[in-house]
Amino acid sequence: MSKVKVYVTLKPSLLDAQGKVVKVAAENLGYKNVSSVRIGKFIELEVNGAPDDIRQDVEELCSKLLSNVVIENYKYEIED
Protein backbone atom coordinates (compact mmCIF):
# COMPACT_ATOMS: atom_id res chain seq x y z
CA MET A 1 0.00 0.00 0.00
CA SER A 2 1.29 3.45 -0.91
CA LYS A 3 0.44 6.74 0.72
CA VAL A 4 -0.24 9.59 -1.69
CA LYS A 5 -0.13 13.24 -0.65
CA VAL A 6 -2.00 15.58 -3.00
CA TYR A 7 -1.64 19.37 -2.88
CA VAL A 8 -4.19 21.53 -4.71
CA THR A 9 -3.74 25.30 -5.05
CA LEU A 10 -5.26 28.11 -7.05
CA LYS A 11 -3.36 29.01 -10.20
CA PRO A 12 -0.94 31.88 -9.53
CA SER A 13 -2.78 34.18 -11.95
CA LEU A 14 -5.95 34.04 -9.81
CA LEU A 15 -6.65 36.20 -6.79
CA ASP A 16 -6.71 34.12 -3.61
CA ALA A 17 -9.35 35.95 -1.57
CA GLN A 18 -8.99 33.61 1.43
CA GLY A 19 -5.24 34.05 1.39
CA LYS A 20 -5.63 37.82 1.29
CA VAL A 21 -7.96 37.74 4.33
CA VAL A 22 -5.50 35.56 6.27
CA LYS A 23 -2.62 37.90 5.38
CA VAL A 24 -4.53 40.94 6.62
CA ALA A 25 -5.57 39.10 9.81
CA ALA A 26 -1.95 38.06 10.44
CA GLU A 27 -0.85 41.69 10.04
CA ASN A 28 -3.60 42.81 12.43
CA LEU A 29 -2.29 40.31 14.98
CA GLY A 30 1.15 41.87 14.70
CA TYR A 31 2.82 39.51 12.23
CA LYS A 32 4.30 42.15 9.93
CA ASN A 33 6.74 39.84 8.10
CA VAL A 34 4.05 37.83 6.28
CA SER A 35 4.25 39.02 2.68
CA SER A 36 1.89 36.57 0.97
CA VAL A 37 -0.58 33.80 1.81
CA ARG A 38 -2.06 31.23 -0.59
CA ILE A 39 -4.74 28.83 0.67
CA GLY A 40 -5.08 25.34 -0.79
CA LYS A 41 -6.18 21.79 -0.08
CA PHE A 42 -4.20 18.82 1.19
CA ILE A 43 -5.56 15.34 0.48
CA GLU A 44 -4.04 12.07 1.67
CA LEU A 45 -4.86 8.78 -0.05
CA GLU A 46 -3.87 5.18 0.61
CA VAL A 47 -3.69 3.28 -2.67
CA ASN A 48 -2.94 -0.34 -3.57
CA GLY A 49 -1.37 -1.49 -6.82
CA ALA A 50 1.71 -1.42 -8.98
CA PRO A 51 3.62 1.89 -9.08
CA ASP A 52 2.63 2.68 -12.69
CA ASP A 53 -1.04 1.90 -11.96
CA ILE A 54 -0.99 4.04 -8.82
CA ARG A 55 0.53 6.97 -10.71
CA GLN A 56 -2.09 6.69 -13.47
CA ASP A 57 -4.97 6.40 -10.98
CA VAL A 58 -3.75 9.37 -8.94
CA GLU A 59 -3.27 11.50 -12.05
CA GLU A 60 -6.85 10.73 -13.13
CA LEU A 61 -8.26 11.35 -9.65
CA CYS A 62 -6.50 14.70 -9.46
CA SER A 63 -7.59 15.91 -12.87
CA LYS A 64 -11.17 14.59 -12.74
CA LEU A 65 -12.19 14.75 -9.08
CA LEU A 66 -9.81 16.38 -6.62
CA SER A 67 -9.12 19.62 -8.49
CA ASN A 68 -10.77 22.00 -10.90
CA VAL A 69 -8.09 22.12 -13.59
CA VAL A 70 -9.50 25.37 -14.99
CA ILE A 71 -8.57 27.34 -11.85
CA GLU A 72 -6.35 25.01 -9.79
CA ASN A 73 -2.97 23.32 -10.05
CA TYR A 74 -2.13 20.08 -8.33
CA LYS A 75 0.93 18.09 -7.44
CA TYR A 76 1.35 14.85 -5.58
CA GLU A 77 3.93 12.71 -3.83
CA ILE A 78 3.77 8.92 -3.69
CA GLU A 79 5.36 7.26 -0.67
CA ASP A 80 5.92 3.51 -0.56
PDB file of C-alpha atoms in Angstrom:
ATOM      1  CA  MET A   1       0.000   0.000   0.000  1.00  0.00           C
ATOM      2  CA  SER A   2       1.287   3.450  -0.910  1.00  0.00           C
ATOM      3  CA  LYS A   3       0.442   6.743   0.725  1.00  0.00           C
ATOM      4  CA  VAL A   4      -0.237   9.592  -1.690  1.00  0.00           C
ATOM      5  CA  LYS A   5      -0.133  13.242  -0.649  1.00  0.00           C
ATOM      6  CA  VAL A   6      -1.996  15.581  -2.997  1.00  0.00           C
ATOM      7  CA  TYR A   7      -1.635  19.373  -2.881  1.00  0.00           C
ATOM      8  CA  VAL A   8      -4.190  21.532  -4.711  1.00  0.00           C
ATOM      9  CA  THR A   9      -3.742  25.298  -5.051  1.00  0.00           C
ATOM     10  CA  LEU A  10      -5.263  28.112  -7.052  1.00  0.00           C
ATOM     11  CA  LYS A  11      -3.364  29.011 -10.195  1.00  0.00           C
ATOM     12  CA  PRO A  12      -0.940  31.885  -9.525  1.00  0.00           C
ATOM     13  CA  SER A  13      -2.781  34.183 -11.947  1.00  0.00           C
ATOM     14  CA  LEU A  14      -5.952  34.042  -9.811  1.00  0.00           C
ATOM     15  CA  LEU A  15      -6.650  36.199  -6.788  1.00  0.00           C
ATOM     16  CA  ASP A  16      -6.707  34.116  -3.610  1.00  0.00           C
ATOM     17  CA  ALA A  17      -9.355  35.950  -1.575  1.00  0.00           C
ATOM     18  CA  GLN A  18      -8.993  33.614   1.427  1.00  0.00           C
ATOM     19  CA  GLY A  19      -5.236  34.052   1.387  1.00  0.00           C
ATOM     20  CA  LYS A  20      -5.626  37.825   1.293  1.00  0.00           C
ATOM     21  CA  VAL A  21      -7.959  37.744   4.328  1.00  0.00           C
ATOM     22  CA  VAL A  22      -5.499  35.564   6.273  1.00  0.00           C
ATOM     23  CA  LYS A  23      -2.615  37.895   5.376  1.00  0.00           C
ATOM     24  CA  VAL A  24      -4.532  40.944   6.624  1.00  0.00           C
ATOM     25  CA  ALA A  25      -5.567  39.095   9.805  1.00  0.00           C
ATOM     26  CA  ALA A  26      -1.951  38.065  10.442  1.00  0.00           C
ATOM     27  CA  GLU A  27      -0.855  41.690  10.041  1.00  0.00           C
ATOM     28  CA  ASN A  28      -3.604  42.810  12.428  1.00  0.00           C
ATOM     29  CA  LEU A  29      -2.288  40.307  14.976  1.00  0.00           C
ATOM     30  CA  GLY A  30       1.151  41.872  14.700  1.00  0.00           C
ATOM     31  CA  TYR A  31       2.820  39.514  12.225  1.00  0.00           C
ATOM     32  CA  LYS A  32       4.303  42.150   9.927  1.00  0.00           C
ATOM     33  CA  ASN A  33       6.742  39.838   8.095  1.00  0.00           C
ATOM     34  CA  VAL A  34       4.046  37.835   6.280  1.00  0.00           C
ATOM     35  CA  SER A  35       4.255  39.023   2.675  1.00  0.00           C
ATOM     36  CA  SER A  36       1.888  36.565   0.966  1.00  0.00           C
ATOM     37  CA  VAL A  37      -0.581  33.798   1.811  1.00  0.00           C
ATOM     38  CA  ARG A  38      -2.055  31.231  -0.590  1.00  0.00           C
ATOM     39  CA  ILE A  39      -4.737  28.833   0.666  1.00  0.00           C
ATOM     40  CA  GLY A  40      -5.081  25.340  -0.794  1.00  0.00           C
ATOM     41  CA  LYS A  41      -6.184  21.790  -0.082  1.00  0.00           C
ATOM     42  CA  PHE A  42      -4.203  18.821   1.193  1.00  0.00           C
ATOM     43  CA  ILE A  43      -5.563  15.338   0.480  1.00  0.00           C
ATOM     44  CA  GLU A  44      -4.036  12.073   1.669  1.00  0.00           C
ATOM     45  CA  LEU A  45      -4.863   8.781  -0.052  1.00  0.00           C
ATOM     46  CA  GLU A  46      -3.868   5.185   0.605  1.00  0.00           C
ATOM     47  CA  VAL A  47      -3.695   3.282  -2.674  1.00  0.00           C
ATOM     48  CA  ASN A  48      -2.936  -0.338  -3.566  1.00  0.00           C
ATOM     49  CA  GLY A  49      -1.369  -1.488  -6.820  1.00  0.00           C
ATOM     50  CA  ALA A  50       1.714  -1.419  -8.979  1.00  0.00           C
ATOM     51  CA  PRO A  51       3.624   1.893  -9.085  1.00  0.00           C
ATOM     52  CA  ASP A  52       2.629   2.679 -12.689  1.00  0.00           C
ATOM     53  CA  ASP A  53      -1.036   1.896 -11.955  1.00  0.00           C
ATOM     54  CA  ILE A  54      -0.987   4.039  -8.824  1.00  0.00           C
ATOM     55  CA  ARG A  55       0.529   6.969 -10.714  1.00  0.00           C
ATOM     56  CA  GLN A  56      -2.094   6.689 -13.468  1.00  0.00           C
ATOM     57  CA  ASP A  57      -4.972   6.404 -10.979  1.00  0.00           C
ATOM     58  CA  VAL A  58      -3.748   9.367  -8.937  1.00  0.00           C
ATOM     59  CA  GLU A  59      -3.271  11.496 -12.051  1.00  0.00           C
ATOM     60  CA  GLU A  60      -6.854  10.733 -13.134  1.00  0.00           C
ATOM     61  CA  LEU A  61      -8.259  11.350  -9.645  1.00  0.00           C
ATOM     62  CA  CYS A  62      -6.497  14.698  -9.457  1.00  0.00           C
ATOM     63  CA  SER A  63      -7.586  15.910 -12.866  1.00  0.00           C
ATOM     64  CA  LYS A  64     -11.167  14.587 -12.737  1.00  0.00           C
ATOM     65  CA  LEU A  65     -12.189  14.746  -9.080  1.00  0.00           C
ATOM     66  CA  LEU A  66      -9.811  16.382  -6.618  1.00  0.00           C
ATOM     67  CA  SER A  67      -9.121  19.617  -8.489  1.00  0.00           C
ATOM     68  CA  ASN A  68     -10.766  22.001 -10.900  1.00  0.00           C
ATOM     69  CA  VAL A  69      -8.086  22.122 -13.592  1.00  0.00           C
ATOM     70  CA  VAL A  70      -9.499  25.372 -14.986  1.00  0.00           C
ATOM     71  CA  ILE A  71      -8.572  27.336 -11.846  1.00  0.00           C
ATOM     72  CA  GLU A  72      -6.352  25.011  -9.791  1.00  0.00           C
ATOM     73  CA  ASN A  73      -2.971  23.324 -10.053  1.00  0.00           C
ATOM     74  CA  TYR A  74      -2.131  20.079  -8.329  1.00  0.00           C
ATOM     75  CA  LYS A  75       0.932  18.089  -7.443  1.00  0.00           C
ATOM     76  CA  TYR A  76       1.353  14.848  -5.578  1.00  0.00           C
ATOM     77  CA  GLU A  77       3.935  12.708  -3.826  1.00  0.00           C
ATOM     78  CA  ILE A  78       3.773   8.924  -3.695  1.00  0.00           C
ATOM     79  CA  GLU A  79       5.361   7.256  -0.665  1.00  0.00           C
ATOM     80  CA  ASP A  80       5.917   3.508  -0.556  1.00  0.00           C
TER      81      ASP A  80
END
